Structure formats: structure tokens, C-alpha cells
PDB file of C-alpha atoms in Angstrom:
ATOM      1  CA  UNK A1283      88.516 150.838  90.725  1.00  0.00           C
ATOM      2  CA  UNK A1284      91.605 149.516  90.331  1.00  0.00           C
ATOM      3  CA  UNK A1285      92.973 145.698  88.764  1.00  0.00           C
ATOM      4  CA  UNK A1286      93.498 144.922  92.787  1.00  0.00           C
ATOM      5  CA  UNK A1287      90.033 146.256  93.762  1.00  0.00           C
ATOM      6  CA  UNK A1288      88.453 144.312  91.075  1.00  0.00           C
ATOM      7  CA  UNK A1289      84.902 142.877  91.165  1.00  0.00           C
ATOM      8  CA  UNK A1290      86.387 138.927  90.712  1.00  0.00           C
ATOM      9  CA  UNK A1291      82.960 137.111  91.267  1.00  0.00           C
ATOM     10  CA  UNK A1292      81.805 139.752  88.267  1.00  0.00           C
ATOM     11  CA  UNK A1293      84.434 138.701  85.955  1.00  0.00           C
ATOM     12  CA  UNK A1294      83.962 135.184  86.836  1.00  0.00           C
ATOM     13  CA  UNK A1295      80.169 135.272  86.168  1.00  0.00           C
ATOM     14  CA  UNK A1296      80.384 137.682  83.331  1.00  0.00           C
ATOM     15  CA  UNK A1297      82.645 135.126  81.462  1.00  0.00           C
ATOM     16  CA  UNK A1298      80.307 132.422  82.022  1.00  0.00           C
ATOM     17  CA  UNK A1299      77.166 134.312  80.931  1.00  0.00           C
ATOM     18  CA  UNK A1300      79.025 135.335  78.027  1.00  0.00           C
ATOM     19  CA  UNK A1301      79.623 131.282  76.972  1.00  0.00           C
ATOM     20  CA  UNK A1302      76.169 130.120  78.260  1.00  0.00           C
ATOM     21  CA  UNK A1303      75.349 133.086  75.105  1.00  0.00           C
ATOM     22  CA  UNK A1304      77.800 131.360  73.069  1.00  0.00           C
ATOM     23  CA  UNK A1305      76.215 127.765  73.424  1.00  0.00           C
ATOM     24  CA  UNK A1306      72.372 129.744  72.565  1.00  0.00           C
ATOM     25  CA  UNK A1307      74.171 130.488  69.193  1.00  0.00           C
ATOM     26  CA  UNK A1308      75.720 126.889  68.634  1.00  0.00           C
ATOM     27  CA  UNK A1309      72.552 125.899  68.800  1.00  0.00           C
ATOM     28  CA  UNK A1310      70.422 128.237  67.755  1.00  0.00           C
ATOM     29  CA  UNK A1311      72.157 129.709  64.242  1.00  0.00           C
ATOM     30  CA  UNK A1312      74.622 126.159  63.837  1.00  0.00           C
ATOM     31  CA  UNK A1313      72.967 123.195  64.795  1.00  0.00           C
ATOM     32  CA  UNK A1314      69.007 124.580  64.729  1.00  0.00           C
ATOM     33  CA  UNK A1315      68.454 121.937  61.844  1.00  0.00           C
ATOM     34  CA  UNK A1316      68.835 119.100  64.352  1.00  0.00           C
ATOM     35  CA  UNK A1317      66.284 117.936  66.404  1.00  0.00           C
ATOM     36  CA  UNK A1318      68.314 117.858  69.259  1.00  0.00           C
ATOM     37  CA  UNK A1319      68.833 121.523  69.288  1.00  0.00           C
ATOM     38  CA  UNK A1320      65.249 122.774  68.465  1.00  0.00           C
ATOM     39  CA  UNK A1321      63.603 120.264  71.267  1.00  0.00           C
ATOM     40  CA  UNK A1322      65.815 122.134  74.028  1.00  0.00           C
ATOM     41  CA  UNK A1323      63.380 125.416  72.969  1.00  0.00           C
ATOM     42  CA  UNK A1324      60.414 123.591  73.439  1.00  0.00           C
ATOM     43  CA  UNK A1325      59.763 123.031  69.277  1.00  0.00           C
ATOM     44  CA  UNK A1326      57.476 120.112  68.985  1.00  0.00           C
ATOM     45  CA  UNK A1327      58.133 118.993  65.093  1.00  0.00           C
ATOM     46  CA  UNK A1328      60.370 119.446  62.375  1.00  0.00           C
ATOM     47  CA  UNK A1329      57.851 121.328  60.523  1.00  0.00           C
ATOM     48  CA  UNK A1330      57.807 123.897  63.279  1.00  0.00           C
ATOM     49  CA  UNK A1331      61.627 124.114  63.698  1.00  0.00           C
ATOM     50  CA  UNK A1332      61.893 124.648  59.675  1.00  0.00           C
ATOM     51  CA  UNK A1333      58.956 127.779  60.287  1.00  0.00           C
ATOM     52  CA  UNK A1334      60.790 129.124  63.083  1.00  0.00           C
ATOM     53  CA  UNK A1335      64.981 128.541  61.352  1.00  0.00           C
ATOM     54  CA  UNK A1336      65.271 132.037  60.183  1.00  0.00           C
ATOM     55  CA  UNK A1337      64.264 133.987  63.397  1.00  0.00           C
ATOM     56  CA  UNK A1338      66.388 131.386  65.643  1.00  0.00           C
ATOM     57  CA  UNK A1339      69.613 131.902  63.072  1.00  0.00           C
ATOM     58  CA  UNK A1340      68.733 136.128  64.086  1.00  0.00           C
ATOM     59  CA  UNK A1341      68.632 135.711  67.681  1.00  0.00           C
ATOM     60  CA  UNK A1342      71.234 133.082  67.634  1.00  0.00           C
ATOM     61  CA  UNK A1343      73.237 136.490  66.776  1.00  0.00           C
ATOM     62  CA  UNK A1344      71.793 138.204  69.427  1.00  0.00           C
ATOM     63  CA  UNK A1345      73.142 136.010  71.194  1.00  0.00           C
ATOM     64  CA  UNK A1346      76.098 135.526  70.060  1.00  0.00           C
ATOM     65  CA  UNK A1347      76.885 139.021  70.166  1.00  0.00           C
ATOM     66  CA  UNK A1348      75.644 139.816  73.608  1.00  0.00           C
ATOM     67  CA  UNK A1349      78.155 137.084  75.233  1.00  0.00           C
ATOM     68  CA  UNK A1350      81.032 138.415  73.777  1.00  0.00           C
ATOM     69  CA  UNK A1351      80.029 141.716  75.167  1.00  0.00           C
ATOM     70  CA  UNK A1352      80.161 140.516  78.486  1.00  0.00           C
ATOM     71  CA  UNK A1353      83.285 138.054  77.784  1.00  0.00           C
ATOM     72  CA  UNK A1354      85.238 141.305  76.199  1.00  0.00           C
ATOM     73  CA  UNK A1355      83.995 143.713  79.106  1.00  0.00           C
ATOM     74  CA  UNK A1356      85.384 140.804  81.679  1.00  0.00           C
ATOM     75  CA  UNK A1357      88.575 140.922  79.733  1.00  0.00           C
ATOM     76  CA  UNK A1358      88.983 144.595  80.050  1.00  0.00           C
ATOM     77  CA  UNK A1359      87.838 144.617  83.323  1.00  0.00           C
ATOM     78  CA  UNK A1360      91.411 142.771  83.929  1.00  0.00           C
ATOM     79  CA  UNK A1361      93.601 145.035  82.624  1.00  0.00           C
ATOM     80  CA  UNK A1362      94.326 147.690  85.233  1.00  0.00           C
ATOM     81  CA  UNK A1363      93.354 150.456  82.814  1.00  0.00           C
ATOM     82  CA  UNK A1364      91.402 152.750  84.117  1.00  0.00           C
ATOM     83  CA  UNK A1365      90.227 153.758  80.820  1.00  0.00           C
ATOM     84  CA  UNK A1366      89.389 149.993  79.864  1.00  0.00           C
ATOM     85  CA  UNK A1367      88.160 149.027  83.253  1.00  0.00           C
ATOM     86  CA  UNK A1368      85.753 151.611  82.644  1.00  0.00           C
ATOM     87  CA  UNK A1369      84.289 150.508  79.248  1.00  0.00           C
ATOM     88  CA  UNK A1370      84.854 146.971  80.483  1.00  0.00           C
ATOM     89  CA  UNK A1371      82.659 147.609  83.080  1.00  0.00           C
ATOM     90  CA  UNK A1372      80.178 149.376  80.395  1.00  0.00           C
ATOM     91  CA  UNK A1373      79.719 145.981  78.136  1.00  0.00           C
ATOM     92  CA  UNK A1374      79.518 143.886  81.233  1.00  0.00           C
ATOM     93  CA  UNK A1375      76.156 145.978  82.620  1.00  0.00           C
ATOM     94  CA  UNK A1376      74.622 146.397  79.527  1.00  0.00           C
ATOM     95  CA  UNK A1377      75.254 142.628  77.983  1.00  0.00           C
ATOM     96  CA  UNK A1378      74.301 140.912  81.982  1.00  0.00           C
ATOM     97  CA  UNK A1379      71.141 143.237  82.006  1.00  0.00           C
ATOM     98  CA  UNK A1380      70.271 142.224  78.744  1.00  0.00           C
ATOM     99  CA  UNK A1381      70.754 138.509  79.176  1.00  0.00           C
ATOM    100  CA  UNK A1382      68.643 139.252  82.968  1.00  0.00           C
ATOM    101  CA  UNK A1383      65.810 141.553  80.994  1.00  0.00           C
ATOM    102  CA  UNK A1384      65.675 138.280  78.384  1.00  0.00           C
ATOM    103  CA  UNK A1385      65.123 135.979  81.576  1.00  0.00           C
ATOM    104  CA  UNK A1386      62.563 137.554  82.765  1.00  0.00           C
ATOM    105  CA  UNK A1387      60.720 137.937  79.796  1.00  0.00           C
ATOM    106  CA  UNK A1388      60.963 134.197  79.298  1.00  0.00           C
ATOM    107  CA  UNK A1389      59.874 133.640  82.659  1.00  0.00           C
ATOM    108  CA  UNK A1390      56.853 135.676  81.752  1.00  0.00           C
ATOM    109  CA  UNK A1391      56.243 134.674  78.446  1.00  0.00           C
ATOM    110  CA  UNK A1392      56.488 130.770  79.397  1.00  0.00           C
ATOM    111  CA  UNK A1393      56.336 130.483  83.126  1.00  0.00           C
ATOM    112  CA  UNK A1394      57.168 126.489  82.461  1.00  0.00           C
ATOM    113  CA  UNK A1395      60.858 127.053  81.356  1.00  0.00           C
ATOM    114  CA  UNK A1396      61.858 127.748  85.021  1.00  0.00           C
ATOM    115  CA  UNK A1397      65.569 125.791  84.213  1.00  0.00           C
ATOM    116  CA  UNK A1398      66.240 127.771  80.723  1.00  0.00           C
ATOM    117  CA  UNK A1399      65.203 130.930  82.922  1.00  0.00           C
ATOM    118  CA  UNK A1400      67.670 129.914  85.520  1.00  0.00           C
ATOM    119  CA  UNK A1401      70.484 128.669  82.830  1.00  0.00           C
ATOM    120  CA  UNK A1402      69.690 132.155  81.184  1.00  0.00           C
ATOM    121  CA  UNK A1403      69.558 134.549  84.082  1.00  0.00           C
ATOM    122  CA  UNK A1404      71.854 133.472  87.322  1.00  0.00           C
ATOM    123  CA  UNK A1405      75.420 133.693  85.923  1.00  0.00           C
ATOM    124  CA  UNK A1406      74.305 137.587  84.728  1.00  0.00           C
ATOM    125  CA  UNK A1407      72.694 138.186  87.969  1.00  0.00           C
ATOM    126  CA  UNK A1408      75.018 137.178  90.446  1.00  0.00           C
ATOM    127  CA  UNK A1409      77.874 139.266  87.299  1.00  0.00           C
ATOM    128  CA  UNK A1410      75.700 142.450  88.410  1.00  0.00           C
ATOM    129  CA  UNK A1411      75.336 141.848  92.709  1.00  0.00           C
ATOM    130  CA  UNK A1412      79.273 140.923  92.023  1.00  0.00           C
ATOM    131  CA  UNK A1413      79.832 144.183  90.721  1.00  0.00           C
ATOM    132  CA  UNK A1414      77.180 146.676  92.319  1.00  0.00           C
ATOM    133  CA  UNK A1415      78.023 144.879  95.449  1.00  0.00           C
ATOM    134  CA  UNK A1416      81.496 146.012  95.423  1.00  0.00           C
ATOM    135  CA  UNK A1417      81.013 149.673  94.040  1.00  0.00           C
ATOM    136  CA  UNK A1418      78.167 150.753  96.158  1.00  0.00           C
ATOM    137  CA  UNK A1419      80.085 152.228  99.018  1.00  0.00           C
TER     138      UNK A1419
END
């Protein structure tokens, strides 16, 4: 793979997955405490969103984390390095699987959150048919 042959709809999408997982930690580990934030994860009360603060400041993390895997692998991706292409591509399939494994657990776990399923799972889905659809000839 070269900077020329480069999977552009992967880097695209792999950037955008990457801030979509950098707006879950804005509001899951900065602005939890407002009710604005919790109600977009389904939290009925402010009783509830205090129980649940600690484990959304973790995942917020997660989260965080995660997206700039896949922002970082679509950096490296870019730089015609064939050693840094290769561990670009590395963070981008591990971070986009992980944010498409978390989809589909959601969609499993609460089969009524088809739009956070979508928000959480097309960008890293189309990242990977970007990229496997390139490389598998």
C-alpha cells in the first residue's frame, strides 16, 4: 500500500468515527452532570445519572481513547511510510471494530436505540468496507 494507493473513504470515515468517540467523552466524562447529556443515554432522573456518573466518566475514556486510535491510525495512514501505514492501518481495524463490536452490542442490549446504534456503528463500518474493500485483491 502505498500514500497513492490509499484507502481515502477509510481515512475519511476513520476520522469521523474517531470524533463521533470524542463527542461520547464530552458528554459522557465532561458534561454527564447535565441533564442534557445523560437524557441522550436514555437516563430517566437525576438520581439515576448521579448512580450511574462514575461508570459513564470510565467509558467516557473508553471512548475517548478508542477515537483517537482510529484518528491517529488515519493520520499515519497518510504518511507514505510503509512502516506507519502499516501500524496506521493496525489502530484503524482494531479502534473501527471496536466501536462496530460496541454497536452491536447496543443494538442487542437495547434494540430501541436504533439512531445511537447507527451514530455509533456506520462511520466505523463503512472505515472497514473502505479499507478491506481496497486490499482484498
Amino acid at each position: 500500500m502505498t500514500a497513492l494507493s490509499l484507502p481515502w473513504v477509510t481515512v475519511i470515515f476513520a476520522v469521523l468515527a474517531g470524533l463521533i468517540h470524542g463527542y461520547f467523552w464530552l458528554l459522557e466524562s465532561v458534561r454527564w452532570r447535565q441533564p442534557a447529556a445523560w437524557k441522550r443515554f436514555g437516563v430517566k432522573d437525576q438520581g439515576e445519572a448521579d448512580t450511574l456518573a462514575e461508570m459513564a466518566f470510565n467509558q467516557g475514556y473508553y471512548n475517548l481513547v478508542i477515537g483517537l486510535g482510529s484518528i491517529v491510525g488515519a493520520i499515519l495512514l497518510c504518511t507514505g511510510n510503509p512502516t506507519a501505514m502499516l501500524l496506521g492501518a493496525g489502530l484503524v481495524l482494531l479502534a473501527c471494530l471496536t466501536m462496530l463490536v460496541a454497536a452491536v452490542v447496543l443494538l442487542i442490549s437495547k434494540p430501541g436505540f436504533i439512531l445511537p446504534v447507527l451514530i455509533q456503528g456506520v462511520a466505523p463500518i463503512i472505515a472497514l468496507f473502505g479499507f478491506f474493500g481496497l486490499h482484498a485483491a
